[in-house]
XYZ file of C-alpha atoms in Angstrom:
392
model
C 7.498 77.529 131.738
C 6.004 79.942 134.300
C 3.633 82.767 133.480
C 6.296 85.306 133.861
C 8.733 83.527 131.537
C 5.859 83.085 128.983
C 5.175 86.828 129.081
C 8.899 87.750 128.581
C 9.215 85.311 125.573
C 6.104 86.701 123.917
C 7.963 89.937 122.976
C 6.941 93.434 123.573
C 3.416 94.582 123.790
C 1.579 96.733 121.280
C 3.380 99.905 122.500
C 6.804 98.287 122.743
C 9.651 99.130 120.352
C 11.925 96.070 120.883
C 14.847 98.278 122.246
C 13.551 98.230 125.825
C 15.013 96.238 128.669
C 13.101 94.309 131.324
C 12.322 97.515 133.315
C 10.712 99.095 130.192
C 13.401 101.846 129.795
C 14.746 102.406 126.257
C 18.477 101.685 125.791
C 20.537 104.813 125.121
C 21.524 105.388 121.513
C 24.746 107.243 122.459
C 27.288 107.184 125.208
C 29.539 109.845 126.574
C 33.259 108.915 126.704
C 36.563 110.747 127.344
C 38.808 110.539 124.201
C 42.564 111.074 124.307
C 45.019 111.147 121.412
C 48.024 108.949 121.692
C 51.070 108.924 119.319
C 52.850 105.686 119.097
C 55.873 106.870 116.972
C 57.368 110.347 116.337
C 55.755 111.744 113.212
C 52.914 109.189 113.048
C 49.335 110.425 113.165
C 47.857 110.083 116.687
C 45.241 107.413 117.438
C 42.357 108.002 119.728
C 41.566 105.846 122.828
C 39.176 106.027 125.706
C 40.816 107.484 128.651
C 38.457 106.058 131.298
C 39.082 107.426 134.758
C 42.748 108.236 134.125
C 43.748 111.869 134.542
C 46.153 112.273 131.590
C 48.120 115.265 130.598
C 50.045 115.949 127.319
C 53.502 114.263 127.372
C 52.631 111.332 129.662
C 53.578 107.805 128.689
C 50.757 105.218 128.488
C 50.234 101.686 127.404
C 47.600 101.110 124.743
C 46.383 97.919 123.033
C 47.045 97.278 119.322
C 46.417 94.368 116.821
C 49.730 92.733 117.635
C 49.793 93.385 121.461
C 50.404 96.266 123.862
C 52.421 99.318 122.782
C 53.830 102.418 124.501
C 52.786 105.846 123.328
C 52.795 109.485 124.252
C 49.683 111.433 125.074
C 49.294 114.136 122.417
C 46.502 116.232 124.000
C 44.121 116.523 126.907
C 41.145 114.188 127.146
C 37.915 115.478 125.530
C 34.363 114.428 126.398
C 32.426 113.443 123.268
C 29.203 111.510 122.506
C 29.661 108.334 120.423
C 27.127 105.697 119.219
C 26.518 103.099 121.892
C 27.902 100.228 119.802
C 30.981 102.104 118.423
C 34.136 100.030 119.063
C 36.807 101.937 120.872
C 39.993 100.825 122.479
C 40.865 101.935 125.972
C 44.104 103.038 127.533
C 45.323 100.249 129.753
C 47.544 102.133 132.266
C 50.524 104.445 132.643
C 53.843 103.151 131.371
C 56.656 102.265 133.682
C 60.287 103.462 133.490
C 61.373 100.144 132.088
C 58.765 100.202 129.415
C 59.786 103.737 128.376
C 63.477 102.572 128.111
C 62.382 99.651 126.011
C 60.492 102.071 123.792
C 63.623 104.080 123.001
C 65.573 100.893 122.428
C 63.014 99.830 119.784
C 63.461 103.238 118.082
C 67.222 102.681 117.776
C 66.566 99.145 116.604
C 64.250 100.459 113.868
C 66.931 102.900 112.685
C 69.525 100.087 112.387
C 67.105 97.811 110.553
C 66.254 100.593 108.131
C 69.954 101.118 107.302
C 70.430 97.330 106.835
C 67.436 96.943 104.592
C 68.484 99.883 102.377
C 71.961 98.501 102.067
C 70.656 95.055 100.976
C 68.047 96.569 98.547
C 70.925 98.472 96.803
C 73.056 95.354 96.789
C 70.452 93.236 95.362
C 69.227 95.844 92.823
C 65.548 95.667 93.766
C 63.133 98.208 92.357
C 61.393 99.076 95.583
C 61.257 102.113 97.913
C 61.429 101.554 101.675
C 58.842 103.693 103.396
C 58.490 102.721 107.020
C 59.982 100.352 109.608
C 58.115 99.174 112.770
C 59.393 96.897 115.377
C 56.949 95.343 117.733
C 57.243 96.366 121.392
C 58.254 92.766 122.485
C 60.755 92.520 119.565
C 59.114 89.502 118.093
C 58.860 90.900 114.513
C 60.003 93.826 112.304
C 57.615 95.050 109.590
C 59.125 96.712 106.498
C 56.557 98.757 104.566
C 57.606 99.486 100.926
C 56.139 100.837 97.673
C 56.835 99.480 94.139
C 55.279 99.754 90.729
C 54.948 96.002 90.393
C 55.642 92.696 92.192
C 59.085 92.325 93.754
C 60.928 89.100 94.455
C 62.340 89.769 97.859
C 62.983 86.211 99.118
C 66.730 86.759 99.225
C 66.241 90.052 100.912
C 64.146 88.496 103.654
C 66.812 85.765 104.249
C 69.426 88.479 104.640
C 67.398 90.494 107.018
C 66.567 87.534 109.220
C 70.278 86.630 109.321
C 71.223 90.177 110.227
C 68.385 91.072 112.716
C 67.844 87.730 114.350
C 64.009 88.132 114.332
C 61.067 87.557 112.209
C 60.634 89.838 109.184
C 57.485 90.864 107.242
C 57.568 92.713 103.961
C 54.396 94.722 103.409
C 53.703 96.480 100.071
C 51.620 99.622 100.341
C 49.974 101.893 97.752
C 50.915 105.393 96.963
C 48.053 106.846 99.253
C 49.416 104.883 102.281
C 52.953 106.095 101.364
C 51.799 109.738 101.561
C 50.111 108.898 104.876
C 53.371 107.414 106.285
C 55.686 110.186 104.956
C 53.398 113.181 105.722
C 53.608 116.716 104.362
C 51.611 119.843 103.668
C 48.645 120.076 101.160
C 47.501 122.807 98.919
C 45.478 124.434 101.669
C 48.560 124.854 103.893
C 47.546 122.319 106.483
C 48.926 118.924 107.300
C 47.679 116.170 104.933
C 44.361 114.730 105.952
C 45.692 111.188 105.599
C 48.559 111.971 107.873
C 46.521 113.933 110.369
C 43.317 112.117 111.196
C 42.136 109.805 108.322
C 42.130 106.166 109.298
C 40.834 104.670 106.061
C 40.666 105.854 102.389
C 37.188 106.242 100.840
C 36.800 106.044 97.112
C 37.062 109.460 95.320
C 35.919 110.053 91.706
C 35.977 112.852 89.235
C 32.221 113.095 89.476
C 32.593 114.637 92.950
C 34.763 117.451 91.569
C 32.157 118.132 88.845
C 29.255 118.234 91.373
C 31.073 120.955 93.347
C 31.860 123.093 90.181
C 35.636 122.692 90.610
C 38.069 123.193 87.788
C 38.906 119.935 86.255
C 42.734 120.787 86.386
C 44.732 117.789 87.633
C 47.195 120.124 89.388
C 44.365 121.670 91.520
C 42.285 118.616 92.367
C 45.120 116.187 92.972
C 47.063 115.755 96.210
C 50.684 115.062 97.057
C 50.223 111.376 96.202
C 49.097 112.285 92.621
C 45.545 110.894 93.248
C 42.373 112.907 93.646
C 42.094 114.924 96.857
C 40.479 113.040 99.748
C 38.660 116.265 100.775
C 36.527 116.078 97.652
C 34.478 113.526 99.548
C 33.739 115.765 102.551
C 31.133 118.106 101.011
C 29.948 115.920 98.140
C 26.783 114.738 99.897
C 25.875 118.398 100.777
C 26.272 119.475 97.144
C 24.274 116.592 95.939
C 21.383 117.295 98.184
C 21.368 121.009 97.391
C 21.574 120.300 93.638
C 18.312 118.356 93.705
C 15.537 120.306 91.962
C 17.849 122.775 90.246
C 17.722 122.931 86.453
C 20.813 121.521 84.876
C 23.361 123.496 82.855
C 22.170 124.172 79.302
C 18.517 123.447 80.023
C 15.785 125.974 79.160
C 13.477 127.275 81.793
C 10.730 129.847 82.196
C 11.475 133.091 83.973
C 9.490 136.289 84.661
C 11.439 137.860 81.740
C 10.698 135.020 79.340
C 12.190 131.699 78.377
C 15.922 131.449 78.765
C 18.845 129.071 79.013
C 20.682 128.234 82.224
C 24.305 129.121 81.876
C 25.488 129.226 85.474
C 24.696 127.617 88.866
C 25.529 128.659 92.470
C 24.584 125.595 94.430
C 25.361 127.021 97.863
C 23.509 130.305 97.223
C 20.683 128.503 95.302
C 20.754 130.996 92.395
C 20.775 130.548 88.628
C 21.938 132.860 85.876
C 19.775 132.712 82.728
C 20.537 133.850 79.204
C 17.604 135.549 77.537
C 16.864 135.604 73.795
C 17.921 139.303 73.615
C 21.406 138.408 74.952
C 20.939 139.785 78.460
C 21.779 137.761 81.490
C 19.552 137.727 84.520
C 20.157 136.040 87.982
C 17.235 134.432 89.815
C 16.923 132.568 92.983
C 15.556 129.030 92.822
C 12.574 130.115 95.089
C 11.670 132.922 92.688
C 11.579 130.593 89.701
C 9.484 128.002 91.471
C 6.989 130.684 92.578
C 6.732 132.017 89.051
C 6.264 128.535 87.517
C 3.623 127.574 90.108
C 1.684 130.807 89.547
C 2.263 132.058 93.000
C 2.743 135.784 93.713
C 6.336 136.924 94.474
C 7.145 137.369 98.124
C 6.557 140.891 99.485
C 9.671 143.106 99.608
C 11.266 143.381 102.957
C 9.977 146.336 104.983
C 12.566 149.149 105.138
C 14.258 149.560 108.379
C 13.275 152.597 110.426
C 15.770 155.467 110.345
C 18.032 155.607 113.392
C 17.004 158.163 116.013
C 18.790 161.536 115.805
C 21.858 161.702 117.982
C 21.621 163.924 121.072
C 23.432 167.263 120.795
C 26.677 167.366 122.556
C 26.957 169.818 125.414
C 29.033 172.936 124.691
C 32.703 172.842 125.910
C 33.370 175.499 128.578
C 36.785 177.116 128.140
C 38.713 178.372 131.249
C 38.387 182.077 131.830
C 41.529 184.237 131.420
C 42.434 186.628 134.064
C 42.329 190.412 133.370
C 45.927 190.987 134.346
C 47.098 188.455 131.769
C 46.311 189.241 128.091
C 44.907 186.675 125.726
C 47.322 184.408 123.963
C 49.797 184.579 126.853
C 48.709 181.671 128.987
C 50.811 180.950 132.010
C 53.530 178.380 131.309
C 53.834 179.070 127.511
C 56.860 180.622 125.896
C 57.026 182.629 122.800
C 59.026 180.922 119.910
C 60.361 184.336 118.866
C 61.927 185.124 122.353
C 63.482 181.619 122.386
C 65.010 182.127 118.898
C 66.389 185.591 119.934
C 68.050 184.093 123.068
C 69.573 181.364 121.010
C 70.981 183.715 118.381
C 72.392 186.056 121.089
C 74.117 183.091 122.720
C 75.649 181.896 119.467
C 76.874 185.526 118.665
C 78.506 185.851 122.059
C 80.185 182.363 121.604
C 81.530 183.235 118.170
C 82.843 186.582 119.470
C 84.640 184.883 122.342
C 86.334 182.443 119.832
C 87.456 185.301 117.669
C 89.043 187.193 120.474
C 90.820 184.143 121.743
C 92.182 183.467 118.278
C 93.360 187.047 117.897
C 95.180 186.783 121.304
C 96.950 183.635 120.212
C 97.822 185.109 116.819
C 95.952 182.561 114.661
C 93.468 183.744 112.082
C 89.847 183.051 112.957
C 88.092 180.167 111.271
C 86.077 180.997 108.205
C 82.291 180.619 108.553
C 80.428 178.644 106.028
C 80.423 175.278 104.583
C 83.739 173.494 104.944
C 85.208 171.465 102.130
C 85.922 167.728 102.309
C 89.573 166.829 102.840
C 91.375 165.930 99.656
C 88.889 167.563 97.382
C 90.173 170.352 95.202
C 88.108 173.240 94.146
C 87.326 173.188 90.426
C 89.134 175.752 88.374
C 87.084 178.360 86.605
C 87.610 178.541 82.884
C 88.684 181.879 81.579
C 86.435 183.401 79.135
C 87.760 183.582 75.711
C 88.697 187.070 74.508
C 86.225 188.651 72.114
C 83.412 186.585 73.292
């Protein structure tokens, strides 16, 4: 062993961290990649792959690797540059799909529809208590996977024999839970958005009722349960934040010292870090957690915020100058204006002359002039007036 090899095998020096290479530079903790979403089947949630140097646009056909071999999918969005941990496993888009591969993709979709109908018909014929959820045919046609849900175990041996005889390929029956069924079927949640499991969740983390209690949510099964009937997956998103903010806060029902005396905690606002305390006289006072800590530690309260200075007075607006009127033209008679009275007089005179002309024309023809006033509707008789009784 040479001196250089002995120095390398001795490990890092007193200032080394163990994450350095031979040149002494630390290995990067993150790496920047271009992610692209690819949808392998219509209605399925998209999976993310590394785009590499490919310039992809939405709607293009690509070939991506899977657990059972290459598959064809459609790009669902433009690539985005993100930072990921250096050791994060991420599959990469292999290449653009050819015309033959796209045709084979549509042939697989038609084969999946036929396999679904055959499986449903055989399930009804055999009387099996199972629900067919999803059918997937491998891209090379080597196997067809049937995903189903059932309350218990199902003896599907005869069903598999019938399917192999009808489809002429290998068949796999895969039982899934109710959460995976909701992921495969999809839908809309209470929030009005697409279900998290059908949109972006890859795995299901455990969710407990303790998470709902920590976030002060009502323990109503209809409000904290999802479409699958289980607890909402989103209860796990903010649980860590609530748990960290709740540290150091007095629990509900505990007694604590306040500037107004000893009281009982009856309400907590974890996000605002405030407590509502019930005093012995029955009054309720709300304090911040910082105020209670200062009082219990004997520290003076924080000074009140300084009042904001009043805004400067607004500058007076300049007076508006009106146009001067000429001496020859009196006020109120601006050029271009018309008096409304003169217009009404002209209109009345025109109507009078028109009615006079109609009357003269009717007299010349020998027909009586039309009566002015409100005309009656055709076919409507005038109501008769009742004669007053004599002696009334």
